[in-house]
mmCIF file of C-alpha atoms and ligand atoms in Angstrom:
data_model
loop_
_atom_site.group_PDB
_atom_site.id
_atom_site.type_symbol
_atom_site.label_atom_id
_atom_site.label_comp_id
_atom_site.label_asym_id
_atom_site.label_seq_id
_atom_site.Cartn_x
_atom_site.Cartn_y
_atom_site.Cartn_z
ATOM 1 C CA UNK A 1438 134.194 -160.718 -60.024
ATOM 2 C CA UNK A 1439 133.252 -158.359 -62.670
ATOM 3 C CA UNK A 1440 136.223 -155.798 -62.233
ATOM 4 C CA UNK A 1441 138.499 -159.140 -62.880
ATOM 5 C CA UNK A 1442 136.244 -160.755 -65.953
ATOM 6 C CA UNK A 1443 136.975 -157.026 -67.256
ATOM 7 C CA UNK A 1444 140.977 -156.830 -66.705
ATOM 8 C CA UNK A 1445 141.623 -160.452 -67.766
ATOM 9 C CA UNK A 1446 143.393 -160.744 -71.095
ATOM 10 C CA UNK A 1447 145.155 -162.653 -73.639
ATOM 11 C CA UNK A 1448 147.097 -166.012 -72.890
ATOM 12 C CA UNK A 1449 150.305 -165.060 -71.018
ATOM 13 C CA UNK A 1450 151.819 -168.572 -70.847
ATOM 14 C CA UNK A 1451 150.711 -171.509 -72.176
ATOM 15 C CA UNK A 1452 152.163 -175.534 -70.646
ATOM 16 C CA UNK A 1453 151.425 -178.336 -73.170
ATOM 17 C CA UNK A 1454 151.695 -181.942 -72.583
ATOM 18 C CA UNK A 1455 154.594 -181.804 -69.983
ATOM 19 C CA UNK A 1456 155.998 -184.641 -68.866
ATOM 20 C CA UNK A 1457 158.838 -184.474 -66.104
ATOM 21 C CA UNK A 1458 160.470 -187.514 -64.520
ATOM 22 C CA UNK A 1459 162.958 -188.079 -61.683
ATOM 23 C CA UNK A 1460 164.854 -191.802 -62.299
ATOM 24 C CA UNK A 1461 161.355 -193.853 -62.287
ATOM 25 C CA UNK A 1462 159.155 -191.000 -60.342
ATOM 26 C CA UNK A 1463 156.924 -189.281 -62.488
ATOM 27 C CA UNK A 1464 156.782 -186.064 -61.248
ATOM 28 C CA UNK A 1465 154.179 -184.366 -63.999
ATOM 29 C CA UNK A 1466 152.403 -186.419 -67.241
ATOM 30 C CA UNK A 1467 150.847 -184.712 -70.501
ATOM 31 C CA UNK A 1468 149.930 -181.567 -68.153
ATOM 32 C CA UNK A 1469 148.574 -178.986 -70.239
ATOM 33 C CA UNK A 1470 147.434 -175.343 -69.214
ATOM 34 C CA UNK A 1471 147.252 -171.516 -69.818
ATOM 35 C CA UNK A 1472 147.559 -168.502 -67.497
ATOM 36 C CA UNK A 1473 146.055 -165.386 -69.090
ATOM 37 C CA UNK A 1474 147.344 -161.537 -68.199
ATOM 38 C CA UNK A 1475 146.189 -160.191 -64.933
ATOM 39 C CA UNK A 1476 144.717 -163.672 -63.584
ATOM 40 C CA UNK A 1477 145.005 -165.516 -60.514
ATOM 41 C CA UNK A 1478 145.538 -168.501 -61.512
ATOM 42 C CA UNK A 1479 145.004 -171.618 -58.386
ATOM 43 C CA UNK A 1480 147.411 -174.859 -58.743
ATOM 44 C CA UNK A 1481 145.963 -177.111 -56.639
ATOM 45 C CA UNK A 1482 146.246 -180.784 -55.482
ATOM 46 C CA UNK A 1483 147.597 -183.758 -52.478
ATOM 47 C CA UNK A 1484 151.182 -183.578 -51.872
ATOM 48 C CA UNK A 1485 153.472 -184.697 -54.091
ATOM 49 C CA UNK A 1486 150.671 -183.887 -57.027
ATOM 50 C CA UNK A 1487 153.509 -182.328 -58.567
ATOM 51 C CA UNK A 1488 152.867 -178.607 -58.265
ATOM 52 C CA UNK A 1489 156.066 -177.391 -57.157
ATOM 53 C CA UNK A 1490 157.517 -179.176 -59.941
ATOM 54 C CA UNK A 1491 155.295 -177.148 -62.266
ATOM 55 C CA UNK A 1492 156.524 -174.215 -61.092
ATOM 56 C CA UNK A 1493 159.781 -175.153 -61.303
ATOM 57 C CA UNK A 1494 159.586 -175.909 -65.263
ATOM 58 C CA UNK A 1495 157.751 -172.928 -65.471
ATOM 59 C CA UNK A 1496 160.878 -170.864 -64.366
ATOM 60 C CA UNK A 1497 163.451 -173.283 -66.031
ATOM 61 C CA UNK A 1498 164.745 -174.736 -62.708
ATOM 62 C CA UNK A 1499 163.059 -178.020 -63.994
ATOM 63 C CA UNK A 1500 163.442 -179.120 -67.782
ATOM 64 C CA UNK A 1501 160.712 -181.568 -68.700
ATOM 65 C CA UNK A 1502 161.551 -184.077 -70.843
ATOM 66 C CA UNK A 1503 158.320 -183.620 -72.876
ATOM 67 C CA UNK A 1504 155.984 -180.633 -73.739
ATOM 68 C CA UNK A 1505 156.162 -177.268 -74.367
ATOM 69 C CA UNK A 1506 156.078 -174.236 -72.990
ATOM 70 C CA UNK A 1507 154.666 -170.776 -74.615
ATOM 71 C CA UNK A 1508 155.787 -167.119 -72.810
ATOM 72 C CA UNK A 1509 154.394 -164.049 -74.487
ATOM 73 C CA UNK A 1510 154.118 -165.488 -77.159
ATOM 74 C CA UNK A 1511 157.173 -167.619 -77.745
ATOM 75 C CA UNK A 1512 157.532 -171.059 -77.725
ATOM 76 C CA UNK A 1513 160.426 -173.244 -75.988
ATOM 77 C CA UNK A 1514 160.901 -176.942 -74.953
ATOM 78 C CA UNK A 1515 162.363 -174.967 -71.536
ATOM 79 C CA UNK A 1516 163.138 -171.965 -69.537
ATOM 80 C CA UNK A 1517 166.603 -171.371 -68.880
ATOM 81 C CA UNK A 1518 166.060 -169.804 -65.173
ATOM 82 C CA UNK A 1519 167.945 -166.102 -66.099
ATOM 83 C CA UNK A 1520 165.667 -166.150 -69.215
ATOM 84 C CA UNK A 1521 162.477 -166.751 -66.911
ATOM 85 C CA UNK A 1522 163.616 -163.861 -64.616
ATOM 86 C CA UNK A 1523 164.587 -161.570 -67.479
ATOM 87 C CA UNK A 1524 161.003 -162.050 -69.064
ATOM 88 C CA UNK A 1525 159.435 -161.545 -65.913
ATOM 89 C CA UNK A 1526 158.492 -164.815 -64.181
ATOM 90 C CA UNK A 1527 159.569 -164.339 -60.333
ATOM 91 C CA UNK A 1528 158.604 -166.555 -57.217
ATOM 92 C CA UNK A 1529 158.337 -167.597 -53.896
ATOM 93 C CA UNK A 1530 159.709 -170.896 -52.662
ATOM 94 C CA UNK A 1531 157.245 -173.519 -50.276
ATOM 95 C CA UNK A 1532 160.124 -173.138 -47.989
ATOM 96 C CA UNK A 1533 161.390 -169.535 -47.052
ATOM 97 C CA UNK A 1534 165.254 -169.297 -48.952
ATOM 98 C CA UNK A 1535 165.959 -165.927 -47.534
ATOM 99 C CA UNK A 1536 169.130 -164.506 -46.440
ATOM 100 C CA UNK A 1537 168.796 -165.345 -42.560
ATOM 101 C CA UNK A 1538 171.469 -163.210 -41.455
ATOM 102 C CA UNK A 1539 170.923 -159.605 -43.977
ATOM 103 C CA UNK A 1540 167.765 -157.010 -42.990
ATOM 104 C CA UNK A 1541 164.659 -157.298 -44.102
ATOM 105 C CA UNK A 1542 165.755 -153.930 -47.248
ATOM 106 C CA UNK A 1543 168.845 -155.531 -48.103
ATOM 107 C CA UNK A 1544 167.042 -159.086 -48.763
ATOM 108 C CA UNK A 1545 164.661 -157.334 -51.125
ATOM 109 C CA UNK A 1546 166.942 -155.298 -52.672
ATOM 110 C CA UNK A 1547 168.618 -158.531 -53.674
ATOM 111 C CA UNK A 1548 165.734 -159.219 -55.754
ATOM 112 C CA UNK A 1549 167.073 -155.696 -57.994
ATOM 113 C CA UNK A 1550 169.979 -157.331 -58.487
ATOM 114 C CA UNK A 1551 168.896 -159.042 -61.872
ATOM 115 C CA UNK A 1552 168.261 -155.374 -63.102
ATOM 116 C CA UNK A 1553 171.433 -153.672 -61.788
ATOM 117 C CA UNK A 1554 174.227 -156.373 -63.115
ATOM 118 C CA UNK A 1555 172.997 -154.821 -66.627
ATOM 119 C CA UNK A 1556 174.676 -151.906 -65.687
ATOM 120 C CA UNK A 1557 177.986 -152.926 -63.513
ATOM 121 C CA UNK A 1558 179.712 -151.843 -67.191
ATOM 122 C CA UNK A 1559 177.769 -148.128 -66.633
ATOM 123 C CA UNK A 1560 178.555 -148.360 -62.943
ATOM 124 C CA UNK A 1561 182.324 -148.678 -63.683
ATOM 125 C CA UNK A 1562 182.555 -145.770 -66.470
ATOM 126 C CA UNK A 1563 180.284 -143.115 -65.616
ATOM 127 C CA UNK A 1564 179.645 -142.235 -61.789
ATOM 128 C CA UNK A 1565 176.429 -140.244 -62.294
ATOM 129 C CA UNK A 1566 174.236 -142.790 -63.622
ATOM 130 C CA UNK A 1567 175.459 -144.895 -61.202
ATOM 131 C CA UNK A 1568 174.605 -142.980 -59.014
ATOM 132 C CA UNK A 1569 171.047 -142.444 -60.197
ATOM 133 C CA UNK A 1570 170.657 -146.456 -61.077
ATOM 134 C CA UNK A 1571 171.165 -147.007 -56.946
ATOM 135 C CA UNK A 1572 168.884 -144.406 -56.016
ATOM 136 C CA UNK A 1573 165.984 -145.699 -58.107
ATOM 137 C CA UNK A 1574 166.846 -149.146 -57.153
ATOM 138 C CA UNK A 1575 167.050 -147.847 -53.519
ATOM 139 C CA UNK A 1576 163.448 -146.229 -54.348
ATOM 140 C CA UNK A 1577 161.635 -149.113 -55.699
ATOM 141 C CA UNK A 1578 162.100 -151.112 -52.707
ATOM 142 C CA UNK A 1579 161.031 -148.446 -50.686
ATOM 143 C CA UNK A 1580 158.314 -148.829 -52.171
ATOM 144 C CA UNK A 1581 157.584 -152.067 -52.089
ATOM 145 C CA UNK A 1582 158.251 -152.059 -48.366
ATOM 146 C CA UNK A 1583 155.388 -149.438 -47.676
ATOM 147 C CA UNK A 1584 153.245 -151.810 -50.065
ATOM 148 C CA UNK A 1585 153.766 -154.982 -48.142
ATOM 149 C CA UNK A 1586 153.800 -152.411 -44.578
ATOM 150 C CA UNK A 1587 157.220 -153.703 -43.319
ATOM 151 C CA UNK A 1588 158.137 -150.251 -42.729
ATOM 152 C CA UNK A 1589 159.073 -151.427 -38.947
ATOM 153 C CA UNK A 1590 161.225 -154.413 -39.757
ATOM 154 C CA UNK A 1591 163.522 -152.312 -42.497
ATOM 155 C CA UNK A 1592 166.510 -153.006 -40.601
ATOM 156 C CA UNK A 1593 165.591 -156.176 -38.863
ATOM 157 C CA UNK A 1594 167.702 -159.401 -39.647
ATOM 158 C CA UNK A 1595 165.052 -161.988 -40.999
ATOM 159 C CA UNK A 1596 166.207 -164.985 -39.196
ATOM 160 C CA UNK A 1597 164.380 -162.672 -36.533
ATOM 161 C CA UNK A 1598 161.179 -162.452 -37.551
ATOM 162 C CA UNK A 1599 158.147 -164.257 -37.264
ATOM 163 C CA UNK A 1600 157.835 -166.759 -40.010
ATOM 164 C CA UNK A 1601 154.937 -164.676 -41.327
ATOM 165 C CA UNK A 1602 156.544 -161.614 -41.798
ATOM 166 C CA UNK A 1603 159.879 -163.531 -43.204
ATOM 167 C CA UNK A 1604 156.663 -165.324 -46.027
ATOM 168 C CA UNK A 1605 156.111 -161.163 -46.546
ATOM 169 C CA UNK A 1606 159.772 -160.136 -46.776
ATOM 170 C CA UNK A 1607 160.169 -163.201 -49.634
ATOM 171 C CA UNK A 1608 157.218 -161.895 -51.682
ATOM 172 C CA UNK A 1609 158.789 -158.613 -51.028
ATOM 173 C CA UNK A 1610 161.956 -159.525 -52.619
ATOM 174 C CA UNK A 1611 159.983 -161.194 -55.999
ATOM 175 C CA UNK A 1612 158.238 -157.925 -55.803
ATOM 176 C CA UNK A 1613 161.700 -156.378 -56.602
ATOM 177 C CA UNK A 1614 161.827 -158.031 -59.153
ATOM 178 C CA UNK A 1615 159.373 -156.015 -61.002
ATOM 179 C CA UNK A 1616 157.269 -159.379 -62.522
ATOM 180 C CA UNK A 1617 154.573 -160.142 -65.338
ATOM 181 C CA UNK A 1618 153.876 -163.286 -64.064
ATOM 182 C CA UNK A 1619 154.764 -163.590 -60.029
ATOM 183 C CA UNK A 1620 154.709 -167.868 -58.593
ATOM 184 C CA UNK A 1621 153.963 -168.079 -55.167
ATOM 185 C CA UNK A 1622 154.146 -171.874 -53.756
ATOM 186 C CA UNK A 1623 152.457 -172.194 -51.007
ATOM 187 C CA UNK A 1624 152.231 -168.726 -49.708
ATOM 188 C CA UNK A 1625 150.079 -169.029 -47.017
ATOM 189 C CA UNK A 1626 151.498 -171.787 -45.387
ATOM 190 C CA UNK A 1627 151.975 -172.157 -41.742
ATOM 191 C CA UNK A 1628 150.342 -168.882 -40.918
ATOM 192 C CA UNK A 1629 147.564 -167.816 -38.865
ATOM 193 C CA UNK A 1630 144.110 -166.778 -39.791
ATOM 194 C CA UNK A 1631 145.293 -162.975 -39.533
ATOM 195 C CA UNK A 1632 148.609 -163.396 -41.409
ATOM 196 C CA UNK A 1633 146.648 -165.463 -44.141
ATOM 197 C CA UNK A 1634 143.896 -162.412 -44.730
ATOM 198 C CA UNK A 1635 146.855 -159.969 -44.433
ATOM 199 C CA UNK A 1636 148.566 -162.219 -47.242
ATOM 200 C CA UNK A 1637 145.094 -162.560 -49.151
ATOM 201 C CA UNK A 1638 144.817 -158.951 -49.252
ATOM 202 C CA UNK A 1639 148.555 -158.274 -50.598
ATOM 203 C CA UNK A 1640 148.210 -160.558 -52.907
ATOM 204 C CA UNK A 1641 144.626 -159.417 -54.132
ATOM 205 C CA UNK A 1642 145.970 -155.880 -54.361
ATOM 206 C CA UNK A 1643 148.806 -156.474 -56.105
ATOM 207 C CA UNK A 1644 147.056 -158.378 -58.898
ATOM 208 C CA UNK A 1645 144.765 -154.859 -58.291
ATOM 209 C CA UNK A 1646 146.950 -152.208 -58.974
ATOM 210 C CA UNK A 1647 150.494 -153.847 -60.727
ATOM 211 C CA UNK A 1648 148.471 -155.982 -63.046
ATOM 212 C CA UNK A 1649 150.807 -159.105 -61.743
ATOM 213 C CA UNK A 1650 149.518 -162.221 -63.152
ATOM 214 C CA UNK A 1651 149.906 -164.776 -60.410
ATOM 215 C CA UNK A 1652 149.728 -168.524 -60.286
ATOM 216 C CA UNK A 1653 149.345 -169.388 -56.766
ATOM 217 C CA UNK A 1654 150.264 -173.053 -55.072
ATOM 218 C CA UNK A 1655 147.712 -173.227 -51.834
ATOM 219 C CA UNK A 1656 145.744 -175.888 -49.909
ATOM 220 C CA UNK A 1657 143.540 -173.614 -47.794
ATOM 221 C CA UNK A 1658 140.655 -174.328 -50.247
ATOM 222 C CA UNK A 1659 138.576 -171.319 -48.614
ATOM 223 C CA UNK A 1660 141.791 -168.701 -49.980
ATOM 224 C CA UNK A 1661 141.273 -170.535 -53.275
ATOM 225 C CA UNK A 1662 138.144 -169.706 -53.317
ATOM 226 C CA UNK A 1663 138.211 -166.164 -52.440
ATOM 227 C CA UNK A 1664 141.068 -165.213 -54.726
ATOM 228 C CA UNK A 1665 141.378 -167.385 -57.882
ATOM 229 C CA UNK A 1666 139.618 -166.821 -61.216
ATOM 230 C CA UNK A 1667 140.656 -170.144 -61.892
ATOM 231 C CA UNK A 1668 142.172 -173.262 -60.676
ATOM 232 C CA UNK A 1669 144.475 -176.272 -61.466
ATOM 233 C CA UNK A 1670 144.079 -179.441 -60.134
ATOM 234 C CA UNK A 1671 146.618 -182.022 -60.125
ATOM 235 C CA UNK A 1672 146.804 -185.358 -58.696
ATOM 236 C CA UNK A 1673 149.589 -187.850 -59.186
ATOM 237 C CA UNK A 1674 151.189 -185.857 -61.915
ATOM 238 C CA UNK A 1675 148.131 -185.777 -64.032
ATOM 239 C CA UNK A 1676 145.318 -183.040 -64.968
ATOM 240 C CA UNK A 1677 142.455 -183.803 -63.301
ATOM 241 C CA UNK A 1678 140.799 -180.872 -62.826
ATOM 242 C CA UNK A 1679 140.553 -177.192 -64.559
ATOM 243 C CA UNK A 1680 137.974 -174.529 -64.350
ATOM 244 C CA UNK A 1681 136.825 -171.930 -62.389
ATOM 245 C CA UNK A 1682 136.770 -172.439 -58.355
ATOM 246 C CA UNK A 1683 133.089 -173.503 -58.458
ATOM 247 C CA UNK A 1684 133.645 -175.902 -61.324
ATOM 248 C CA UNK A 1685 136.723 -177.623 -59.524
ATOM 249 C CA UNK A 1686 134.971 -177.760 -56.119
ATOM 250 C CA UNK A 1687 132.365 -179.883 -57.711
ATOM 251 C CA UNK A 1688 133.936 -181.991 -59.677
ATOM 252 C CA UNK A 1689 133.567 -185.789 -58.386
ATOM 253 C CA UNK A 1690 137.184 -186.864 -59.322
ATOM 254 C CA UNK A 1691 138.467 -183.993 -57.245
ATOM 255 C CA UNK A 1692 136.359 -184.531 -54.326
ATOM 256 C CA UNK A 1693 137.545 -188.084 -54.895
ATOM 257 C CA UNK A 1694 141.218 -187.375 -54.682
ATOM 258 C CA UNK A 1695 140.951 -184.915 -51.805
ATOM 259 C CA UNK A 1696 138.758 -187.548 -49.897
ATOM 260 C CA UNK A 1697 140.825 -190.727 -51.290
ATOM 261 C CA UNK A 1698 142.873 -192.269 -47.717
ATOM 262 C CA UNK A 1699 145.861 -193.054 -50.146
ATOM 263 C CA UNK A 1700 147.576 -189.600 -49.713
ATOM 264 C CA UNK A 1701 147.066 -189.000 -46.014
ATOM 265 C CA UNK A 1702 147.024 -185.524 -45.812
ATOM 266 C CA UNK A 1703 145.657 -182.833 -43.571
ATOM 267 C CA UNK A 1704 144.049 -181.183 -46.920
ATOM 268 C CA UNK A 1705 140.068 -181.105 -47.408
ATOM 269 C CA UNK A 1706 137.780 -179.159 -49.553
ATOM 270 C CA UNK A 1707 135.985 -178.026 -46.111
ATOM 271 C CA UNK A 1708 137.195 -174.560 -46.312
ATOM 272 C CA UNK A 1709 135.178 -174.479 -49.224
ATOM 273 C CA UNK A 1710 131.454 -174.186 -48.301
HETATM 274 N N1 ADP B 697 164.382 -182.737 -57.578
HETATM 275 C C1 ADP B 697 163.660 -183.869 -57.461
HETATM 276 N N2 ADP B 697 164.265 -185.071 -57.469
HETATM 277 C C2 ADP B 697 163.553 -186.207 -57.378
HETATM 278 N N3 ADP B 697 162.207 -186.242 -57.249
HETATM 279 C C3 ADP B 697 161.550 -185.076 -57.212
HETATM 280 C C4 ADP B 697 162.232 -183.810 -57.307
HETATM 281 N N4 ADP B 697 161.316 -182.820 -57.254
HETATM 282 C C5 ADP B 697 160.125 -183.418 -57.116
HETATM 283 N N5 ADP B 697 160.264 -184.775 -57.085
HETATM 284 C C6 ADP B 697 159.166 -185.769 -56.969
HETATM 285 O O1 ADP B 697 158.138 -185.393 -57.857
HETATM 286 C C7 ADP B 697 156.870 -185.612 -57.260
HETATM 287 C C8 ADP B 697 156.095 -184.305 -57.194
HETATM 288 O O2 ADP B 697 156.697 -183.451 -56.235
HETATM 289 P P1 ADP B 697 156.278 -181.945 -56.034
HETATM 290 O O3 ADP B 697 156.267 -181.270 -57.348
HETATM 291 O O4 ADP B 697 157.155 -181.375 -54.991
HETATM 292 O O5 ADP B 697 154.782 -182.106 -55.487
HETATM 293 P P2 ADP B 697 153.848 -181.063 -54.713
HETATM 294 O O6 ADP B 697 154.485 -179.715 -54.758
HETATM 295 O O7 ADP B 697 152.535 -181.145 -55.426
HETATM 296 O O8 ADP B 697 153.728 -181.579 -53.317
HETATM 297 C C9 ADP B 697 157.128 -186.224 -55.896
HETATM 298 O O9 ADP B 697 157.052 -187.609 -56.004
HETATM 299 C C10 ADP B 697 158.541 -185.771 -55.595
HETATM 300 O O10 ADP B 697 159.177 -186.656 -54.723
HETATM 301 MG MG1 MG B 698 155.131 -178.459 -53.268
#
């Protein structure tokens, strides 16, 4: 803990009082929050608490009717998506939206793609820099592969993979993306126990040695634990929880809504002790 409680700084984005609704569904009500630099930051709660939709406001595919929402320091109503990638903010979707049918390089060098169009003008006068743009493109991923060690499935169409490497490839490809502030929904889902520590420890490491500030969607309560400096708890749209992992795990109204029959999910605080 105390390497983190060192490293963690200023507010990086603040929510306040969002409200989103679909028709009569109210997805998210008066949720307020702040992620600071270089946290890892747990969103927790049942299904359909509304944390995907958080996520989604947070990188301007969702505009919330109410609230607002401060990035480095400036504030908006909403994110316009590009303007959410541009600043930084890159993610991973609860359900894998890779490219089933390109290799494993060539979906994360999609993810440089943001960072090249700014120089298709370049690219079209002057062949050298092209030239040199592509290479360090080429090199970054490169990189990134021999981070995430998916050195052996380069060239390997994703559809092909195990759905635990394709979860790597997509964090790969947000990777490429170079972000501040990197939103991984639901991560860990539908893995083993030796995917999920392999996905623990990339995550923990890149938080580590990038700095990425990460806001993490996850119901495996015992990887909230272990890798959040704090945590989020919705339920039904609202705030009901927010504190450090400890704090949350003890709180009565959470245990309440993780133990309430209502929801009927497979999600417990078990992992916990
Ligand atoms: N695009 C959408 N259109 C209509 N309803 C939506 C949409 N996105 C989310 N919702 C609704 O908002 C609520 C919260 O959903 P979601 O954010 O996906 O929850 P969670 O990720 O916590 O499971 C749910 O009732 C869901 O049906
Ligand atoms: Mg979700």
């Amino acid at each position: 803990m105390s390497y983190k409680e060192r490293k963690i700084g200023d507010t990086l984005l603040k929510v306040e009082d969002i409200s989103l609704s679909f028709g009569g569904v109210k997805a998210l009500s008066h949720v307020s929050f702040d992620i600071k630099e270089h946290e890892i930051r747990a969103i927790i709660g049942p299904n359909g608490a509304g944390k995907s939709s958080m996520l989604n406001v947070i990188n301007g595919f969702y505009h919330p009717q109410e609230g607002l929402i401060t990035y480095k320091g400036q504030v908006r109503r909403q994110m316009r998506p590009h303007q959410a990638a541009k600043q930084g903010i890159a993610r991973t979707f609860q359900n894998i939206a890779l490219f089933k049918g390109m290799s494993t390089l060539d979906n994360i060098m999609t993810g440089r793609l943001l960072r090249m169009r700014r120089n298709v003008f370049w690219q079209a006068l002057y062949f050298g820099p092209a030239v040199k743009e592509e290479l360090e493109h080429r090199e970054a991923v490169e990189k990134i592969i021999d981070f995430l060690e998916i050195q052996a499935i380069r060239k390997t169409p994703v559809g092909r993979l195990p759905y635990g490497l394709q979860k790597r490839v997509e964090l790969g490809r947000a990777l490429a993306m170079e972000p501040e502030l990197l939103l991984l929904d639901e991560p860990m889902a539908g893995m083993n126990v030796e995917e999920k520590e392999d996905m623990c420890r990339f995550i923990l490491d890149l938080n580590d040695e990038f700095g990425t500030t990460i806001a993490l969607i996850e119901h495996d309560m015992g990887v909230v634990m272990d890798l959040s400096d704090r945590v989020v708890v919705l339920d039904y749209g609202q705030l009901l929880a927010d504190g450090t992992a400890d704090e949350v795990r003890n709180n009565q109204d959470v245990i309440d809504a993780y133990l309430g029959v209502s929801h009927g999910d497979d999600e417990s605080l078990e992992g916990a002790a």
